[in-house]
Amino acid sequence: MVGLGYDVHRLAEGRPLVLAGVTIPSEKGAVAHSDGDVVFHALVDALLGAAALGDIGEWFPDTDARWKGASSTQFVEHTIGLLASHGLRVVNIDATLVLESPKISAFKQEMRENISRACQLPVQRVSVKATTSERIGFVGRGEGVEATVIVLIGTIEPR
Ligand code: MG
């Protein structure tokens, strides 16, 4: 089964910019209740979508005290456990990040490793790509960051 996830966050000065668990030096960061990690949020929605298990807002509402101050890594790890409890495992992940600045090419490998660890998946099965929005639209004006993630999941083979 495949699943597609999308997320966007507004950017503002003086906020941390966290993408796939990597804190990136930047004047602007995500405005959010959580760490505002668009890559991990889109990944959670892709995983839930592939398993037809709802969406991130249903599982991790910002009104739930259990998830107050939780990192988005914990959302991903919890979702992987949820899939496993349904007999499902991840096959591969492909993420695309759209951000005008700063350039994040130097951080892509660390992002892949963080996704790999959180999803218990070899890093060779994790792709992270990045592009700008050619200075047009809200991303192009530096007002926001967006991410799209697609995942393939399969069933866990009985031993
Ligand atoms: Mg989000």
PDB file of C-alpha atoms and ligand atoms in Angstrom:
ATOM      1  CA  MET A   1       0.000   0.000   0.000  1.00  0.00           C
ATOM      2  CA  VAL A   2       1.128   3.566  -0.634  1.00  0.00           C
ATOM      3  CA  GLY A   3       0.431   6.658   1.439  1.00  0.00           C
ATOM      4  CA  LEU A   4       0.892  10.354   0.758  1.00  0.00           C
ATOM      5  CA  GLY A   5       1.411  13.016   3.406  1.00  0.00           C
ATOM      6  CA  TYR A   6       1.577  16.796   3.124  1.00  0.00           C
ATOM      7  CA  ASP A   7       2.278  19.492   5.686  1.00  0.00           C
ATOM      8  CA  VAL A   8       2.965  23.200   5.766  1.00  0.00           C
ATOM      9  CA  HIS A   9       4.058  25.551   8.519  1.00  0.00           C
ATOM     10  CA  ARG A  10       4.296  29.299   8.680  1.00  0.00           C
ATOM     11  CA  LEU A  11       7.775  30.717   9.262  1.00  0.00           C
ATOM     12  CA  ALA A  12       8.613  33.554  11.655  1.00  0.00           C
ATOM     13  CA  GLU A  13      11.813  35.105  12.958  1.00  0.00           C
ATOM     14  CA  GLY A  14      13.265  33.824  16.216  1.00  0.00           C
ATOM     15  CA  ARG A  15      11.794  30.326  15.957  1.00  0.00           C
ATOM     16  CA  PRO A  16      13.847  27.119  15.606  1.00  0.00           C
ATOM     17  CA  LEU A  17      13.796  25.467  12.181  1.00  0.00           C
ATOM     18  CA  VAL A  18      13.556  21.701  12.727  1.00  0.00           C
ATOM     19  CA  LEU A  19      13.340  19.491   9.637  1.00  0.00           C
ATOM     20  CA  ALA A  20      13.334  15.682   9.928  1.00  0.00           C
ATOM     21  CA  GLY A  21      14.726  16.066  13.438  1.00  0.00           C
ATOM     22  CA  VAL A  22      17.628  18.305  12.377  1.00  0.00           C
ATOM     23  CA  THR A  23      17.810  21.819  13.857  1.00  0.00           C
ATOM     24  CA  ILE A  24      19.006  23.995  10.983  1.00  0.00           C
ATOM     25  CA  PRO A  25      20.681  27.391  11.527  1.00  0.00           C
ATOM     26  CA  SER A  26      18.122  29.882  10.209  1.00  0.00           C
ATOM     27  CA  GLU A  27      16.770  33.356  10.978  1.00  0.00           C
ATOM     28  CA  LYS A  28      13.245  31.977  10.654  1.00  0.00           C
ATOM     29  CA  GLY A  29      11.589  28.842  12.007  1.00  0.00           C
ATOM     30  CA  ALA A  30       8.181  27.192  12.153  1.00  0.00           C
ATOM     31  CA  VAL A  31       5.276  28.690  14.077  1.00  0.00           C
ATOM     32  CA  ALA A  32       3.669  25.655  15.740  1.00  0.00           C
ATOM     33  CA  HIS A  33       2.483  24.082  18.991  1.00  0.00           C
ATOM     34  CA  SER A  34       5.058  21.302  18.572  1.00  0.00           C
ATOM     35  CA  ASP A  35       8.546  21.584  17.091  1.00  0.00           C
ATOM     36  CA  GLY A  36       6.824  22.306  13.750  1.00  0.00           C
ATOM     37  CA  ASP A  37       8.746  19.619  11.887  1.00  0.00           C
ATOM     38  CA  VAL A  38       6.943  19.549   8.510  1.00  0.00           C
ATOM     39  CA  VAL A  39       8.908  16.536   7.251  1.00  0.00           C
ATOM     40  CA  PHE A  40       8.002  14.351  10.222  1.00  0.00           C
ATOM     41  CA  HIS A  41       4.389  15.592  10.218  1.00  0.00           C
ATOM     42  CA  ALA A  42       4.021  14.771   6.503  1.00  0.00           C
ATOM     43  CA  LEU A  43       5.717  11.407   7.155  1.00  0.00           C
ATOM     44  CA  VAL A  44       3.243  10.536   9.934  1.00  0.00           C
ATOM     45  CA  ASP A  45       0.326  11.387   7.613  1.00  0.00           C
ATOM     46  CA  ALA A  46       1.860   9.298   4.800  1.00  0.00           C
ATOM     47  CA  LEU A  47       2.247   6.301   7.152  1.00  0.00           C
ATOM     48  CA  LEU A  48      -1.280   6.669   8.542  1.00  0.00           C
ATOM     49  CA  GLY A  49      -2.639   7.164   5.013  1.00  0.00           C
ATOM     50  CA  ALA A  50      -0.971   4.000   3.692  1.00  0.00           C
ATOM     51  CA  ALA A  51      -2.563   2.032   6.542  1.00  0.00           C
ATOM     52  CA  ALA A  52      -5.908   3.899   6.257  1.00  0.00           C
ATOM     53  CA  LEU A  53      -5.643   4.774   9.956  1.00  0.00           C
ATOM     54  CA  GLY A  54      -6.751   8.401   9.894  1.00  0.00           C
ATOM     55  CA  ASP A  55      -4.494  11.435  10.189  1.00  0.00           C
ATOM     56  CA  ILE A  56      -2.012  13.141  12.498  1.00  0.00           C
ATOM     57  CA  GLY A  57      -4.663  15.433  14.001  1.00  0.00           C
ATOM     58  CA  GLU A  58      -6.706  12.446  15.173  1.00  0.00           C
ATOM     59  CA  TRP A  59      -3.794  10.587  16.774  1.00  0.00           C
ATOM     60  CA  PHE A  60      -1.759  13.496  18.156  1.00  0.00           C
ATOM     61  CA  PRO A  61      -4.159  16.360  18.949  1.00  0.00           C
ATOM     62  CA  ASP A  62      -2.438  19.403  20.424  1.00  0.00           C
ATOM     63  CA  THR A  63      -5.163  19.385  23.110  1.00  0.00           C
ATOM     64  CA  ASP A  64      -3.952  16.003  24.458  1.00  0.00           C
ATOM     65  CA  ALA A  65      -1.693  16.411  27.519  1.00  0.00           C
ATOM     66  CA  ARG A  66       0.050  13.132  26.629  1.00  0.00           C
ATOM     67  CA  TRP A  67       1.671  14.802  23.596  1.00  0.00           C
ATOM     68  CA  LYS A  68       2.336  18.217  25.166  1.00  0.00           C
ATOM     69  CA  GLY A  69       5.947  19.141  24.432  1.00  0.00           C
ATOM     70  CA  ALA A  70       6.519  15.865  22.560  1.00  0.00           C
ATOM     71  CA  SER A  71       9.017  15.905  19.716  1.00  0.00           C
ATOM     72  CA  SER A  72       7.815  14.975  16.263  1.00  0.00           C
ATOM     73  CA  THR A  73      10.294  12.061  16.374  1.00  0.00           C
ATOM     74  CA  GLN A  74       8.034  10.545  19.039  1.00  0.00           C
ATOM     75  CA  PHE A  75       5.014  10.941  16.709  1.00  0.00           C
ATOM     76  CA  VAL A  76       6.860   9.013  13.995  1.00  0.00           C
ATOM     77  CA  GLU A  77       8.034   6.292  16.390  1.00  0.00           C
ATOM     78  CA  HIS A  78       4.542   5.889  17.853  1.00  0.00           C
ATOM     79  CA  THR A  79       3.059   5.645  14.334  1.00  0.00           C
ATOM     80  CA  ILE A  80       5.582   2.957  13.343  1.00  0.00           C
ATOM     81  CA  GLY A  81       4.515   0.990  16.456  1.00  0.00           C
ATOM     82  CA  LEU A  82       0.870   1.459  15.500  1.00  0.00           C
ATOM     83  CA  LEU A  83       1.518   0.062  12.014  1.00  0.00           C
ATOM     84  CA  ALA A  84       3.456  -2.879  13.488  1.00  0.00           C
ATOM     85  CA  SER A  85       0.460  -3.659  15.738  1.00  0.00           C
ATOM     86  CA  HIS A  86      -1.568  -3.927  12.509  1.00  0.00           C
ATOM     87  CA  GLY A  87       1.034  -6.264  10.979  1.00  0.00           C
ATOM     88  CA  LEU A  88       2.457  -3.537   8.737  1.00  0.00           C
ATOM     89  CA  ARG A  89       6.045  -2.428   8.027  1.00  0.00           C
ATOM     90  CA  VAL A  90       7.617   0.331   5.926  1.00  0.00           C
ATOM     91  CA  VAL A  91       9.306  -0.595   2.631  1.00  0.00           C
ATOM     92  CA  ASN A  92      10.644   2.808   1.533  1.00  0.00           C
ATOM     93  CA  ILE A  93      10.142   6.537   2.035  1.00  0.00           C
ATOM     94  CA  ASP A  94      10.583   9.460  -0.372  1.00  0.00           C
ATOM     95  CA  ALA A  95      10.346  13.009   1.001  1.00  0.00           C
ATOM     96  CA  THR A  96      10.367  16.348  -0.806  1.00  0.00           C
ATOM     97  CA  LEU A  97      10.953  19.559   1.100  1.00  0.00           C
ATOM     98  CA  VAL A  98      10.104  22.973  -0.360  1.00  0.00           C
ATOM     99  CA  LEU A  99      11.923  25.871   1.288  1.00  0.00           C
ATOM    100  CA  GLU A 100      13.332  29.094  -0.107  1.00  0.00           C
ATOM    101  CA  SER A 101      16.162  29.527   2.385  1.00  0.00           C
ATOM    102  CA  PRO A 102      18.480  28.519   3.924  1.00  0.00           C
ATOM    103  CA  LYS A 103      19.927  25.869   1.626  1.00  0.00           C
ATOM    104  CA  ILE A 104      19.583  22.519   3.352  1.00  0.00           C
ATOM    105  CA  SER A 105      21.721  20.285   1.113  1.00  0.00           C
ATOM    106  CA  ALA A 106      24.356  19.925   3.861  1.00  0.00           C
ATOM    107  CA  PHE A 107      21.717  18.475   6.208  1.00  0.00           C
ATOM    108  CA  LYS A 108      19.990  15.981   3.918  1.00  0.00           C
ATOM    109  CA  GLN A 109      22.105  13.003   4.971  1.00  0.00           C
ATOM    110  CA  GLU A 110      21.430  13.649   8.671  1.00  0.00           C
ATOM    111  CA  MET A 111      17.704  13.921   7.868  1.00  0.00           C
ATOM    112  CA  ARG A 112      17.838  10.544   6.083  1.00  0.00           C
ATOM    113  CA  GLU A 113      19.565   9.004   9.089  1.00  0.00           C
ATOM    114  CA  ASN A 114      16.976  10.423  11.518  1.00  0.00           C
ATOM    115  CA  ILE A 115      14.094   9.093   9.394  1.00  0.00           C
ATOM    116  CA  SER A 116      15.874   5.745   9.053  1.00  0.00           C
ATOM    117  CA  ARG A 117      16.278   5.440  12.832  1.00  0.00           C
ATOM    118  CA  ALA A 118      12.715   6.536  13.691  1.00  0.00           C
ATOM    119  CA  CYS A 119      11.248   4.134  11.107  1.00  0.00           C
ATOM    120  CA  GLN A 120      13.655   1.232  11.784  1.00  0.00           C
ATOM    121  CA  LEU A 121      14.475   1.201   8.079  1.00  0.00           C
ATOM    122  CA  PRO A 122      17.870   1.006   6.305  1.00  0.00           C
ATOM    123  CA  VAL A 123      19.036   4.467   5.227  1.00  0.00           C
ATOM    124  CA  GLN A 124      19.225   3.185   1.621  1.00  0.00           C
ATOM    125  CA  ARG A 125      15.412   2.978   1.708  1.00  0.00           C
ATOM    126  CA  VAL A 126      15.043   6.646   2.713  1.00  0.00           C
ATOM    127  CA  SER A 127      15.177   9.524   0.230  1.00  0.00           C
ATOM    128  CA  VAL A 128      15.185  13.228   1.107  1.00  0.00           C
ATOM    129  CA  LYS A 129      14.976  15.779  -1.692  1.00  0.00           C
ATOM    130  CA  ALA A 130      14.752  19.557  -1.493  1.00  0.00           C
ATOM    131  CA  THR A 131      13.753  22.336  -3.838  1.00  0.00           C
ATOM    132  CA  THR A 132      12.915  26.039  -3.692  1.00  0.00           C
ATOM    133  CA  SER A 133       9.698  27.655  -4.917  1.00  0.00           C
ATOM    134  CA  GLU A 134      11.521  29.938  -7.389  1.00  0.00           C
ATOM    135  CA  ARG A 135      10.666  32.969  -5.222  1.00  0.00           C
ATOM    136  CA  ILE A 136       6.943  32.690  -5.989  1.00  0.00           C
ATOM    137  CA  GLY A 137       4.040  31.892  -3.668  1.00  0.00           C
ATOM    138  CA  PHE A 138       4.165  31.774   0.134  1.00  0.00           C
ATOM    139  CA  VAL A 139       7.208  29.497   0.169  1.00  0.00           C
ATOM    140  CA  GLY A 140       9.002  31.673  -2.368  1.00  0.00           C
ATOM    141  CA  ARG A 141       8.410  34.756  -0.216  1.00  0.00           C
ATOM    142  CA  GLY A 142       9.882  32.963   2.801  1.00  0.00           C
ATOM    143  CA  GLU A 143       6.534  32.895   4.619  1.00  0.00           C
ATOM    144  CA  GLY A 144       6.351  29.133   4.960  1.00  0.00           C
ATOM    145  CA  VAL A 145       7.870  25.709   4.453  1.00  0.00           C
ATOM    146  CA  GLU A 146       6.133  22.655   3.034  1.00  0.00           C
ATOM    147  CA  ALA A 147       6.846  18.954   2.716  1.00  0.00           C
ATOM    148  CA  THR A 148       5.354  16.066   0.776  1.00  0.00           C
ATOM    149  CA  VAL A 149       6.177  12.482   1.727  1.00  0.00           C
ATOM    150  CA  ILE A 150       5.224   9.249  -0.012  1.00  0.00           C
ATOM    151  CA  VAL A 151       5.687   5.846   1.613  1.00  0.00           C
ATOM    152  CA  LEU A 152       5.262   2.233   0.565  1.00  0.00           C
ATOM    153  CA  ILE A 153       4.209  -0.182   3.279  1.00  0.00           C
ATOM    154  CA  GLY A 154       3.792  -3.942   3.262  1.00  0.00           C
ATOM    155  CA  THR A 155       2.721  -6.707   5.593  1.00  0.00           C
ATOM    156  CA  ILE A 156       5.090  -8.226   8.141  1.00  0.00           C
ATOM    157  CA  GLU A 157       5.812 -11.801   7.023  1.00  0.00           C
ATOM    158  CA  PRO A 158       4.781 -14.396   9.631  1.00  0.00           C
ATOM    159  CA  ARG A 159       7.792 -16.326  10.980  1.00  0.00           C
TER     160      ARG A 159
HETATM  161 MG    MG B   1       2.353  20.232  11.088  1.00  0.00          MG
END
